[in-house]
Coordinates of C-alpha atoms in Angstrom, one line a residue:
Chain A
X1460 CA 25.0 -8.1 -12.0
X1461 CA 26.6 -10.6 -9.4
X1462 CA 24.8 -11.0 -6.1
X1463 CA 26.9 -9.7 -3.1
X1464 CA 24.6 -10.4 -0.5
X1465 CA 22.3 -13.4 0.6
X1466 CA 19.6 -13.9 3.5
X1467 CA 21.1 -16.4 6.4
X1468 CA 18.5 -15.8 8.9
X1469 CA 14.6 -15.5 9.0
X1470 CA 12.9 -15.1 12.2
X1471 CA 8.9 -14.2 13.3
X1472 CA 7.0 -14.1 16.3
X1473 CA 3.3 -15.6 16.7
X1474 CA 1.2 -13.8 14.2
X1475 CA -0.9 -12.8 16.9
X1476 CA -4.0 -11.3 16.7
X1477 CA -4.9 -7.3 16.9
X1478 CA -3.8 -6.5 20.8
X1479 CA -3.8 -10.2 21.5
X1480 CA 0.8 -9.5 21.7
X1481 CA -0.5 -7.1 24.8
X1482 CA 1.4 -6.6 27.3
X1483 CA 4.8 -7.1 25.6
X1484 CA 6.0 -4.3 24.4
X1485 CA 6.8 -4.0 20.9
X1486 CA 10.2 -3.5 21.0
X1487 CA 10.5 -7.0 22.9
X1488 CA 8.1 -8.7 19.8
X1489 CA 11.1 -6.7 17.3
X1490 CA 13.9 -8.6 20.0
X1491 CA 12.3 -11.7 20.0
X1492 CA 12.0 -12.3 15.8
X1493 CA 15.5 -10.5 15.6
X1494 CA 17.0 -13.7 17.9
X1495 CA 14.9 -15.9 16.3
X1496 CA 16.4 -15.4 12.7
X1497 CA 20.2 -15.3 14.4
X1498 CA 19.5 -18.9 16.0
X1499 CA 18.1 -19.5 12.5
X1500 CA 21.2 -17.9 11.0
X1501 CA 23.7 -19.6 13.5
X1502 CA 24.9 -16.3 14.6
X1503 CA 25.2 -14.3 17.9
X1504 CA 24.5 -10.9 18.7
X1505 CA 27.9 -9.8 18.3
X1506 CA 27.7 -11.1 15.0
X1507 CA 25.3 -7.9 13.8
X1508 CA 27.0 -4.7 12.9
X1509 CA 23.9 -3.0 11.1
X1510 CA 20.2 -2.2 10.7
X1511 CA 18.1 -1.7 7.7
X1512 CA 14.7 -0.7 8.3
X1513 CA 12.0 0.7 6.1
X1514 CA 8.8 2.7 6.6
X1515 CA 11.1 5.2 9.5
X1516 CA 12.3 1.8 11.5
X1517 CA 12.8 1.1 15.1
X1518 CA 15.5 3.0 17.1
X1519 CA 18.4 1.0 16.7
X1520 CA 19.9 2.5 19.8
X1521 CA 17.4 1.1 22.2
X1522 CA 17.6 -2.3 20.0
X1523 CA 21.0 -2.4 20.8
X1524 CA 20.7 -1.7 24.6
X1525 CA 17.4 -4.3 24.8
X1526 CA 20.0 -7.5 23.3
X1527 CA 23.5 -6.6 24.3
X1528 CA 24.7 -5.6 20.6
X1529 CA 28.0 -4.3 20.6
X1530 CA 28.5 -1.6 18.2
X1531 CA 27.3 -0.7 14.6
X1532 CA 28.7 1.1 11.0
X1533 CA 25.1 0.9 9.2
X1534 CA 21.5 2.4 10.5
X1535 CA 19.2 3.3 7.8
X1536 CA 15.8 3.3 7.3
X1537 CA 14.1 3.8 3.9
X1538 CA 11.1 6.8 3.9
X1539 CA 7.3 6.1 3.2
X1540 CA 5.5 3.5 4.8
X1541 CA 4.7 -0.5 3.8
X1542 CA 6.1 0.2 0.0
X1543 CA 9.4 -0.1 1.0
X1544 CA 9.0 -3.4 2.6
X1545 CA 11.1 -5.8 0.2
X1546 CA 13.3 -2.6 -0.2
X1547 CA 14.8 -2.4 3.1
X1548 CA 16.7 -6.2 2.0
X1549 CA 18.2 -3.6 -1.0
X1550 CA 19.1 -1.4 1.2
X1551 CA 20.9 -3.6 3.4
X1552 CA 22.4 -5.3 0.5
X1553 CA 23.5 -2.2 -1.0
X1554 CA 25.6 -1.2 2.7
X1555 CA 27.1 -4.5 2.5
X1556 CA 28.5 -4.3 -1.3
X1557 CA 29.5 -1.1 -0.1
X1558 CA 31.2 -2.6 2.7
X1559 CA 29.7 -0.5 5.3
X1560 CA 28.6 -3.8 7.6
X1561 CA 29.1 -6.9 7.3
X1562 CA 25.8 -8.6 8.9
X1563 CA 23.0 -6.3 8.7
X1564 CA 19.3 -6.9 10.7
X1565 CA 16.2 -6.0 8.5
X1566 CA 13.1 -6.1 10.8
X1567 CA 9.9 -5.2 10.6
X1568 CA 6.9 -5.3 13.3
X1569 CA 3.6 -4.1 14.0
X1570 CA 1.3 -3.7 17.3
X1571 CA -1.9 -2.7 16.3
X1572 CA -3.4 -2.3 19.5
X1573 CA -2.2 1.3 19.8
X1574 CA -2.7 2.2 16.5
X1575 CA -4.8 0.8 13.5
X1576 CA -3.4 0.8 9.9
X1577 CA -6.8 1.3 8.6
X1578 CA -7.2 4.2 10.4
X1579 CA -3.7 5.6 10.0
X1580 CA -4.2 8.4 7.7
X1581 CA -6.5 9.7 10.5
X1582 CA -4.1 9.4 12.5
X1583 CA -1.4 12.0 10.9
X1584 CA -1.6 15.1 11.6
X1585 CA -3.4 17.5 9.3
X1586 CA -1.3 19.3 6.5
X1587 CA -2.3 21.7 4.0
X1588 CA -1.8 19.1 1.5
X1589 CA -3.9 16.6 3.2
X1590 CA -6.8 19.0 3.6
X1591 CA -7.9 18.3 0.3
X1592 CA -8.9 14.7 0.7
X1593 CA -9.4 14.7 4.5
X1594 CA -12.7 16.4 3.9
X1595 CA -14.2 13.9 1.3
X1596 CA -14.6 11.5 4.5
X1597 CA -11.5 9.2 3.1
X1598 CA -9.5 8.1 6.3
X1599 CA -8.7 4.2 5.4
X1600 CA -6.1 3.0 2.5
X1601 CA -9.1 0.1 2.3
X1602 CA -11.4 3.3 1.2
X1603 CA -8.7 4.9 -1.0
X1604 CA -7.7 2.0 -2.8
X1605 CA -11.3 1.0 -3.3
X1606 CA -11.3 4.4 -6.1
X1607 CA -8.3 2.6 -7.7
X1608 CA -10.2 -1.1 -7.6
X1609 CA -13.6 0.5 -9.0
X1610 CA -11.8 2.2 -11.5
X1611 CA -10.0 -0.8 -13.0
X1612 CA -13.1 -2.5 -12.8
X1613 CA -14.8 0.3 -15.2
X1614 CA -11.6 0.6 -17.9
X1615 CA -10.8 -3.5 -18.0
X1616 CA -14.2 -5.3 -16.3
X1617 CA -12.8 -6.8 -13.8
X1618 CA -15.3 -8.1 -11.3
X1619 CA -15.6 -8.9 -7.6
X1620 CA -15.3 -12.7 -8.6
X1621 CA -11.5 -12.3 -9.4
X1622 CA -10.7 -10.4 -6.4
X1623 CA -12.5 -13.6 -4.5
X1624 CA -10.2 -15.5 -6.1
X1625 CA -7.2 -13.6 -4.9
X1626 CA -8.7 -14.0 -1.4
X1627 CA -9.8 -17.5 -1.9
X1628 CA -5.8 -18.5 -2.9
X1629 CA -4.7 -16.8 0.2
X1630 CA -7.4 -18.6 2.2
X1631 CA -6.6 -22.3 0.7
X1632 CA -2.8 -21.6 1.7
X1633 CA -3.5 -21.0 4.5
X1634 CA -5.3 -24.2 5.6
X1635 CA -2.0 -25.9 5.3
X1636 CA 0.3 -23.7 7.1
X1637 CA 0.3 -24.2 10.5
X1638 CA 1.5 -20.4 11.1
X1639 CA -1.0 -19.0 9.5
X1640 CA -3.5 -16.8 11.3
X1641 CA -6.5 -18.5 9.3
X1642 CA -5.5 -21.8 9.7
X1643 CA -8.7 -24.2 10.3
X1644 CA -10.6 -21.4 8.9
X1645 CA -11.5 -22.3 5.7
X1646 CA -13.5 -20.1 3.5
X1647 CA -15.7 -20.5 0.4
X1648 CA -17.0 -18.4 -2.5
X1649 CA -20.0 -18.2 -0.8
X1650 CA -18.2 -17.2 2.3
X1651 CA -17.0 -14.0 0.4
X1652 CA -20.0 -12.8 -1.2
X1653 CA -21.7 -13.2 2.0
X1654 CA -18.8 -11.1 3.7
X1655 CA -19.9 -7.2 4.3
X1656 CA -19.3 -4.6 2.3
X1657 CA -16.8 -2.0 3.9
X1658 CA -15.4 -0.1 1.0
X1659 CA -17.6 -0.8 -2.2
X1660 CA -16.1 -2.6 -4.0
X1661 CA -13.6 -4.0 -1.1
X1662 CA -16.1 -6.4 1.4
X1663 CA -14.3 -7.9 4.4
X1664 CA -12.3 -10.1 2.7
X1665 CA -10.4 -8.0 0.1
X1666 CA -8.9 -6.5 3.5
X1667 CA -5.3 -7.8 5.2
X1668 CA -5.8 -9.1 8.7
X1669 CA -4.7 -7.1 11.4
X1670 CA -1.9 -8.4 13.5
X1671 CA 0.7 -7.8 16.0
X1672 CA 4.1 -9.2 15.6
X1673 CA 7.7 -9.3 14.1
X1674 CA 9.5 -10.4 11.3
X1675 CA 13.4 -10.2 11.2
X1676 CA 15.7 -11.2 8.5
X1677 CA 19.9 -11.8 8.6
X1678 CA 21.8 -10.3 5.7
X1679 CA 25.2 -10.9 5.1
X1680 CA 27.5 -10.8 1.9
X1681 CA 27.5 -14.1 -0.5
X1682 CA 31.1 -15.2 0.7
X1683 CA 30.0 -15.3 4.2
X1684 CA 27.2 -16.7 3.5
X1685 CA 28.3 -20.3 1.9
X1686 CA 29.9 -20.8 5.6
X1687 CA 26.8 -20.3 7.7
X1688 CA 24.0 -22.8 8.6
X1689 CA 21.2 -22.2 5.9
X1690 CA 21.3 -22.6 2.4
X1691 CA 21.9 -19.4 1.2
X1692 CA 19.2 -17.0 -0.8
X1693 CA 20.6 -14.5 -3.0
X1694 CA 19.6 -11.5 -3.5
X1695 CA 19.7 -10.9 -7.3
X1696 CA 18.4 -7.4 -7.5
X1697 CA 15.9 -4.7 -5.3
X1698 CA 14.5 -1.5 -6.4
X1699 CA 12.8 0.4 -4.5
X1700 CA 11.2 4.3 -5.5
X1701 CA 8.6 5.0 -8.1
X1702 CA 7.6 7.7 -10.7
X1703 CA 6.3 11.1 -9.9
X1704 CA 3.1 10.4 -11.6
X1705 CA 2.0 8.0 -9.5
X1706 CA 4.1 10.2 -6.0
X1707 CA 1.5 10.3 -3.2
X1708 CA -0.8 8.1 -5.3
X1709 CA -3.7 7.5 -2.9
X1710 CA -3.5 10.8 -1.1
X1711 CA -3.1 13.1 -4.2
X1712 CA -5.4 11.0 -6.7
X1713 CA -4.3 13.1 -9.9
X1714 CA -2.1 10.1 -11.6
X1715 CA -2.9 10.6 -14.6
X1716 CA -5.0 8.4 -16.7
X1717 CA -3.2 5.5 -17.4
X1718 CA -1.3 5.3 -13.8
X1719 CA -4.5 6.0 -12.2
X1720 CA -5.6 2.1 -12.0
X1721 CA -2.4 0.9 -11.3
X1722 CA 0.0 -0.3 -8.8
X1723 CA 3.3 2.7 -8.7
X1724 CA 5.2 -1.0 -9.3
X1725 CA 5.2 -0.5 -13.6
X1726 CA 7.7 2.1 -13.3
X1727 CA 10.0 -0.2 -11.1
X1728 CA 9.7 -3.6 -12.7
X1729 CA 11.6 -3.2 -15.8
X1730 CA 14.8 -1.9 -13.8
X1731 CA 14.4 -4.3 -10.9
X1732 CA 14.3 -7.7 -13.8
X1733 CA 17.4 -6.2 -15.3
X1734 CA 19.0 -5.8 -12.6
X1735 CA 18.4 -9.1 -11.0
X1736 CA 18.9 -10.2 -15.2
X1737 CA 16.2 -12.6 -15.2
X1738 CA 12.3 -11.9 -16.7
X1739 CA 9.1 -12.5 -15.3
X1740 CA 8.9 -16.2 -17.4
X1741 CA 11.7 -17.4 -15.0
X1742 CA 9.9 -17.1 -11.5
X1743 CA 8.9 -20.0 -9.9
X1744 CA 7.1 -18.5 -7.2
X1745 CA 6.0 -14.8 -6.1
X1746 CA 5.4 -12.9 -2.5
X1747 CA 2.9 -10.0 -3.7
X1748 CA 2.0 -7.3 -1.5
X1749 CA -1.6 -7.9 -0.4
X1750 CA -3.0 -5.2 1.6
X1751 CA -6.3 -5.4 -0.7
X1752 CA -6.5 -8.0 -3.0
X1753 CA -7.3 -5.9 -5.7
X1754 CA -3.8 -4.7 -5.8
X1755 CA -2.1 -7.8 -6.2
X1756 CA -4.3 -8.5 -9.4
X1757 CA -2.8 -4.7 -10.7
X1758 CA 0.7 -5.6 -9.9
X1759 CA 0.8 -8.8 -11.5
X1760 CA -0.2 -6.8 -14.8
X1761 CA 2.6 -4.0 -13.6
X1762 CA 5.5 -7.0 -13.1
X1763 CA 4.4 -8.2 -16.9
X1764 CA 3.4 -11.3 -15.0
X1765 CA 0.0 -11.3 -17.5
X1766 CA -0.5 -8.2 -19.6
X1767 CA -2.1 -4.9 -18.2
X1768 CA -5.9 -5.2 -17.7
X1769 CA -6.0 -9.2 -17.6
X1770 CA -5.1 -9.4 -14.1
X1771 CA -8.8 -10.7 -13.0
X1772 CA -8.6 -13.1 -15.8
X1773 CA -5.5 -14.3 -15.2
X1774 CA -6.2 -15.2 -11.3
X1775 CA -9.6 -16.8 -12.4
X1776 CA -7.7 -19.3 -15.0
X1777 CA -5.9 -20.5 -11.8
X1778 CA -2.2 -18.8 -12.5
X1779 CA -1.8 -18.1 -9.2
X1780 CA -2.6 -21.1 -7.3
X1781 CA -0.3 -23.8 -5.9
X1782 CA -0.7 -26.1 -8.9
X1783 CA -1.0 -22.8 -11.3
X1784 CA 2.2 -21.2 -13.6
X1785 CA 3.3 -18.9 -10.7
X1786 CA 2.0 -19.5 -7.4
X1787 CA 1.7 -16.7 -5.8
X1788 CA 1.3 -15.7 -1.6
X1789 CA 2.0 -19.4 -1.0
X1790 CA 2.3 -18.8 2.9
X1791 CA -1.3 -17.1 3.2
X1792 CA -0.2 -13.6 2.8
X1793 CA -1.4 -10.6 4.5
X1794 CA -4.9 -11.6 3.9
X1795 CA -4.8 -15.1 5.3
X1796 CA -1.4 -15.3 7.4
X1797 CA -0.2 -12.2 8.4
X1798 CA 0.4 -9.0 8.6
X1799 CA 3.5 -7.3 9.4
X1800 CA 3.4 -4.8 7.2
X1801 CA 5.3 -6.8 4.5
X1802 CA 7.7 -8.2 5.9
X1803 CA 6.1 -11.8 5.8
X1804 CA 6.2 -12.0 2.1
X1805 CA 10.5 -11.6 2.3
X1806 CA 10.1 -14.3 5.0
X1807 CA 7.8 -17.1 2.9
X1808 CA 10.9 -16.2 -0.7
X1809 CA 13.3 -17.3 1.9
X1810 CA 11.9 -20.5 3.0
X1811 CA 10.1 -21.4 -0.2
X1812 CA 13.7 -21.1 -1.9
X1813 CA 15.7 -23.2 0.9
X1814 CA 12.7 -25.8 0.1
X1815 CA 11.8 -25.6 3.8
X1816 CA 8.3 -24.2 3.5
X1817 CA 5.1 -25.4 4.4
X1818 CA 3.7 -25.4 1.0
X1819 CA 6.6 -25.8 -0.5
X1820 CA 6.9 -25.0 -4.5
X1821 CA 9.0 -28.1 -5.8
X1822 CA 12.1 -26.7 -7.1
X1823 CA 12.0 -23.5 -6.2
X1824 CA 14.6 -21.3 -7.6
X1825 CA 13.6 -17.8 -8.3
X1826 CA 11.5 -15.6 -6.7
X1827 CA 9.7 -11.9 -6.6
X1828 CA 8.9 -10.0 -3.6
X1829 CA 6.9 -6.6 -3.4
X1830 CA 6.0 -4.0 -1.3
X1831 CA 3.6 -1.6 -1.7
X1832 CA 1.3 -0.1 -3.2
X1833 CA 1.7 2.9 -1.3
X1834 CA 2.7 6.5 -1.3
X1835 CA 6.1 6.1 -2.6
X1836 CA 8.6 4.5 -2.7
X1837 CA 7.4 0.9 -3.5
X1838 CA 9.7 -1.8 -3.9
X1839 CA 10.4 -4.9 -5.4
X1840 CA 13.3 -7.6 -4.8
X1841 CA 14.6 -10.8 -6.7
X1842 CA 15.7 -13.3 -4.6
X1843 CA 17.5 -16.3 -5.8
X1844 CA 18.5 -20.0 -4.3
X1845 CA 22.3 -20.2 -4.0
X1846 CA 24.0 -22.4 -6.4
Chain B
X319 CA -33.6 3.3 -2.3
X320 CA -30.6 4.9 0.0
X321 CA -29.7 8.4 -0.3
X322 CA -25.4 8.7 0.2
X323 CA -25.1 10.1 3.5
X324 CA -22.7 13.2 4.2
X325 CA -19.0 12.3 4.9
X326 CA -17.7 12.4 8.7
X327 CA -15.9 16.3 8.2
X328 CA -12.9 17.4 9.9
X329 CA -13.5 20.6 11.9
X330 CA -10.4 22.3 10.8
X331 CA -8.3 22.2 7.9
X332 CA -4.8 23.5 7.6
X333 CA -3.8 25.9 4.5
X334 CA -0.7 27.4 3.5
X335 CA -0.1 30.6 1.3
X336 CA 0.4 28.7 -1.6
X337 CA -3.6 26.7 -1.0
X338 CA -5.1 29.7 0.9
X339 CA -6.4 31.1 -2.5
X340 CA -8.4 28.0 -3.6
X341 CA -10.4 27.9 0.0
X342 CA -10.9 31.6 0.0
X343 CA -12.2 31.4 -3.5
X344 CA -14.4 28.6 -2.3
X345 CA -15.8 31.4 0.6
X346 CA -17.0 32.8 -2.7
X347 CA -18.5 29.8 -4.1
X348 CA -15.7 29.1 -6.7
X349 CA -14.5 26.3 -7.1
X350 CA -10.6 26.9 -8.5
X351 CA -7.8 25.5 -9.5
X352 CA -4.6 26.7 -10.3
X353 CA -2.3 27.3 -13.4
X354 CA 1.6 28.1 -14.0
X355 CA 1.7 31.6 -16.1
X356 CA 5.1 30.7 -17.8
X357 CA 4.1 26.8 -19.1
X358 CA 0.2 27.1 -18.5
X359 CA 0.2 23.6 -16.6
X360 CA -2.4 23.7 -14.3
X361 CA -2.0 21.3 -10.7
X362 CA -3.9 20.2 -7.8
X363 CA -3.6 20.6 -4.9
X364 CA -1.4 24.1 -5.3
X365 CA 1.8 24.0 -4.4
X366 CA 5.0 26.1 -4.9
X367 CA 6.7 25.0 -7.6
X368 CA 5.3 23.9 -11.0
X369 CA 6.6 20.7 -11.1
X370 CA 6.9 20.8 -15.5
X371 CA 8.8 24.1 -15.7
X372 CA 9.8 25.0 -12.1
X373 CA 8.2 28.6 -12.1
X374 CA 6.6 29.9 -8.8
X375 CA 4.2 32.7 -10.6
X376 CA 0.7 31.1 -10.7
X377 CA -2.8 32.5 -11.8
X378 CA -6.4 31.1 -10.2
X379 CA -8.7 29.7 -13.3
X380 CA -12.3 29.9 -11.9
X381 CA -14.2 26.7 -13.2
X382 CA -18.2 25.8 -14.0
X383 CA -17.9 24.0 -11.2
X384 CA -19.1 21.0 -13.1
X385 CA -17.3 17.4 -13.8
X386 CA -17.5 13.5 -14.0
X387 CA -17.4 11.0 -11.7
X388 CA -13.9 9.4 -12.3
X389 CA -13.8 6.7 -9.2
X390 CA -15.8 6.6 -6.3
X391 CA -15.8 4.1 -3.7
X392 CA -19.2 3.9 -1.3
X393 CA -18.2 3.6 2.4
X394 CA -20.4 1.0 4.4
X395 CA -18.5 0.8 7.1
X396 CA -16.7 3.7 9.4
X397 CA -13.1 2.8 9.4
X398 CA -12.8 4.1 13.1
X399 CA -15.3 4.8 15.7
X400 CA -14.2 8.1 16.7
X401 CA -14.7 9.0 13.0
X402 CA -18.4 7.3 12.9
X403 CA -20.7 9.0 10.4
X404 CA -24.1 8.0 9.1
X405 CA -23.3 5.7 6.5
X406 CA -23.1 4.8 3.3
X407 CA -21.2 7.7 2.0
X408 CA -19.2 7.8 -0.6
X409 CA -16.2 9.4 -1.5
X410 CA -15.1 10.0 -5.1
X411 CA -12.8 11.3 -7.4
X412 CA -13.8 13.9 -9.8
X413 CA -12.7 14.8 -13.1
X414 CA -13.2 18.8 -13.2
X415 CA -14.6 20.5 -16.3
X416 CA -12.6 23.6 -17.9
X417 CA -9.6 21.5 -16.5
X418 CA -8.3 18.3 -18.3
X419 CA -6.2 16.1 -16.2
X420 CA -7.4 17.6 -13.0
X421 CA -9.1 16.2 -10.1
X422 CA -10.6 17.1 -7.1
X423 CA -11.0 14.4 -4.2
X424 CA -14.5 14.8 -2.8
X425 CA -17.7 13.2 -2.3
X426 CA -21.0 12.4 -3.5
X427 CA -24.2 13.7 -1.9
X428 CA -27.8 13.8 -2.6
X429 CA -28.0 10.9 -4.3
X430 CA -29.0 7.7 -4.3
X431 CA -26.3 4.8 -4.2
X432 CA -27.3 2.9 -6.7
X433 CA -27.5 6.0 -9.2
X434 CA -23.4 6.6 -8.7
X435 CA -21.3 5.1 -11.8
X436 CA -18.1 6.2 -13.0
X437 CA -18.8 9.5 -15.8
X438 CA -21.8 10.4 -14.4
X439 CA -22.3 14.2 -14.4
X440 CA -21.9 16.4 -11.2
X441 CA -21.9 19.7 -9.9
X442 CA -20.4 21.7 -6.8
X443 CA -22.4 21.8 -3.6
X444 CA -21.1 23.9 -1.3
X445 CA -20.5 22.2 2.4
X446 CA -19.6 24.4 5.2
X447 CA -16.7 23.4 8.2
X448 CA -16.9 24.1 11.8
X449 CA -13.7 26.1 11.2
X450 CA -15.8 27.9 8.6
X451 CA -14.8 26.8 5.6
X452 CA -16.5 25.8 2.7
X453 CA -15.6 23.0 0.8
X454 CA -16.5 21.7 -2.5
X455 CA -19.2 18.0 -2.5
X456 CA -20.8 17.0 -5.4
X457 CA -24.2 16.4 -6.7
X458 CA -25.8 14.5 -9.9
X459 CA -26.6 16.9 -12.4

């Protein structure tokens, strides 16, 4: 299909620490990454006309009043939570093909000093549904996605030392990113197996950090595009949704077998390749959702990026590493950059594609960004350099 | 050796009339799950619709109250301090006999952690709520 619309604009705060962004409010860290990515974009305020959010947004109404926007024809949010990440770019792609804006905002932020992700599932309120795994004593996605990790350990033996070497990538990227939350914190192998246990098999490292901050995006349609300040990244194609047999996923636990050790991304990838009309062989770079690094071994075997259950092996051989056939979370990712909830990964396609990043991937042209696993939906999104 | 600790427990949980039937069957010690009369699919948690054939008319199939471990993880550390419980404890998926396909999210108890692997045989322990419900742990057979 031909591309319609194209990123012009990135834009992040500080990846600041849990409760270190304290006392600005969030909203002002959402303002602040939103300007950011229109200076980067060579736009103005007036320029936006629409809002794409995902996991329920912001209230677009108080953005508005916070930066002087004048009016709007798009404000939509995708459902779910951190699955719809690279989705919300789709969405906001989709309203501009459609021709219901012509510069839409995609922004994502987090403050964790009011409330933990870890603990988030706590934090909703109890529903019948819920009652049957809020007694089992499982209140962290770190110690629901830990059933998922063990069990792809027991049907493919995969091992702790190939999700060390997920974190370990992350970690090495990081040391040469300035941005990064763990720069000048390098860590070895023996650094990880010395790290404690939280969620057998997860230790301390197979966790995201926890950070407050923003990340904003500019999306407008291709035309405009080729007349703004950055070179142009396309977006190619975005799926975002899932299959009801993976649905709730870590808060129903009844995928059956087969889905059970997986990522929801299988029944996703197939439509978002053919839509963006390219194949997994033809990345040059990929953004994977790392919330646990066990996951992003799962969905590299659910984008056909190695086959299913050689995920571990194929991060041990090195795949993934700058030098490796498809670097993946060049920036650090959640695990050594940052986390805001996704949003990140978009940022690091963007830059890696206008060759602008810090570890830049020489000749970047093509690549994937996810988000999720979660409840659905989960997402995926091709990004592409302009020609 | 470490015996698995019990899990923090919530003091209430909320039902609805279509899971009311599997907690009061679990006031009788019965661990249940239920099953669509017009396609015979059965699904956890309850819920009003069978999601294969669409009916609402369900029937309760009492269980042996035995299973498999499926997935477990063991918790080591609380994930927040108002929900701080002796640890380790470990929560589990289990894979319930007399119903293929189903699971029930639980945990392990009376055991010791380095005991738990994925198929080992379990069986329902009854855990009481401060709401007073019961609700279904498991044990190594």
């Amino acid at each position: 299909m031909k591309p319609r619309a194209a990123i012009v604009g990135v834009g992040a705060t500080s990846f600041y620490r849990r409760g270190a962004s304290e006392p600005r409010p969030l909203l002002e860290l959402v303002g602040e990454a939103i300007l950011r990515a229109l200076t980067d974009a060579g736009l103005s305020v007036s320029d936006i006309d629409g809002f794409a959010y995902f996991a329920g947004g912001f209230d677009t109404p108080s953005i508005m009043e916070m930066l002087g926007v004048p009016g709007i024809t798009f404000t939509a949010a995708l459902t779910g939570y951190g699955g719809g990440s690279a989705g919300c770019i789709g969405l906001a792609a989709s309203a501009i093909a459609a021709g219901d804006a012509r510069t839409i905002v995609c922004v994502g932020a987090t403050q964790q000093s009011r409330r933990r992700f870890g603990a988030v599932a706590a934090q909703y309120e109890g529903t019948p549904q819920s009652a049957f795994h809020e007694h089992a004593g499982l209140v962290s996605p770190g110690q629901m996605f830990a059933l998922l990790a063990r069990r792809h350990m027991h049907e493919f033996g995969t091992t702790r030392e190939h999700f060390a070497m997920v974190a370990l990538n992350a970690r090495a990227n990081a040391q040469t990113n300035s941005e990064a939350a763990m720069h000048g914190r390098p860590m070895t192998r023996e650094d990880y197996f010395a790290a404690p246990m939280i969620a057998d098999p997860h230790c301390l490292f197979d966790f995201c950090l926890e950070n407050d901050g923003a990340v904003a995006t500019v999306v407008t349609s291709v035309e405009r595009a080729r007349d703004l300040r950055q070179q142009p990244v396309q977006v190619l194609g975005a799926v975002h949704g899932g299959a009801r047999d993976w649905g709730r996923a870590i808060y129903w636990m009844n995928m059956p077998d087969g889905c059970f050790a997986r990522s929801g991304h299988s029944a996703l990838a197939a439509e978002l390749y053919g839509r963006a009309g390219i194949g997994p062989a033809d990345l040059d770079v990929a953004q994977i959702y790392d919330h646990f690094t066990s996951q992003v071994l799962i969905q590299l075997e659910d984008y056909g990026l190695c086959a299913k259950g050689e995920g571990g092996p194929f991060v041990a051989s090195g795949a993934i590493a700058r030098g490796g056939a498809l670097p993946v979370n060049t920036d650090g990712g959640q695990l050594s950059c940052g986390f805001i909830w996704g949003m990140t990964h978009v940022r690091e396609a963007v830059l890696q594609l206008r060759h602008t990043a810090a570890n830049q991937i020489a000749g970047a042209e093509l690549a994937l960004v996810t988000g999720g696993p979660s409840s659905l939906p989960v997402s995926g999104l091709i990004l592409g350099r302009a020609p | 050796m470490t015996l698995l600790s019990r899990p923090p427990l919530p003091k209430s949980l909320s039902v609805d009339i279509w899971t009311a039937p599997f907690w009061e069957a679990a006031q009788r010690y019965e661990l249940v799950v239920c099953r669509c009369v017009v396609c015979g699919r059965r699904r956890m948690p309850p819920s009003p619709f069978c999601p294969n054939c669409q009916s609402q008319t369900i029937l309760w199939d009492v269980l042996p109250g035995t299973g498999r471990v499926y997935s477990y993880t063991i918790v080591y550390q609380p994930a927040i301090a108002a929900n701080a419980a002796p640890v380790p404890y470990a929560p589990a998926v289990i894979a319930l006999d007399g119903a293929p396909g189903i699971r029930c999210i639980s945990a392990i108890v009376d055991c010791d952690e380095t005991r738990l692997v994925i198929d080992m045989p379990v069986r329902v322990v009854w855990q009481a709520l401060a709401d007073g419900h019961l609700t279904a742990f498991f044990t190594p057979i």
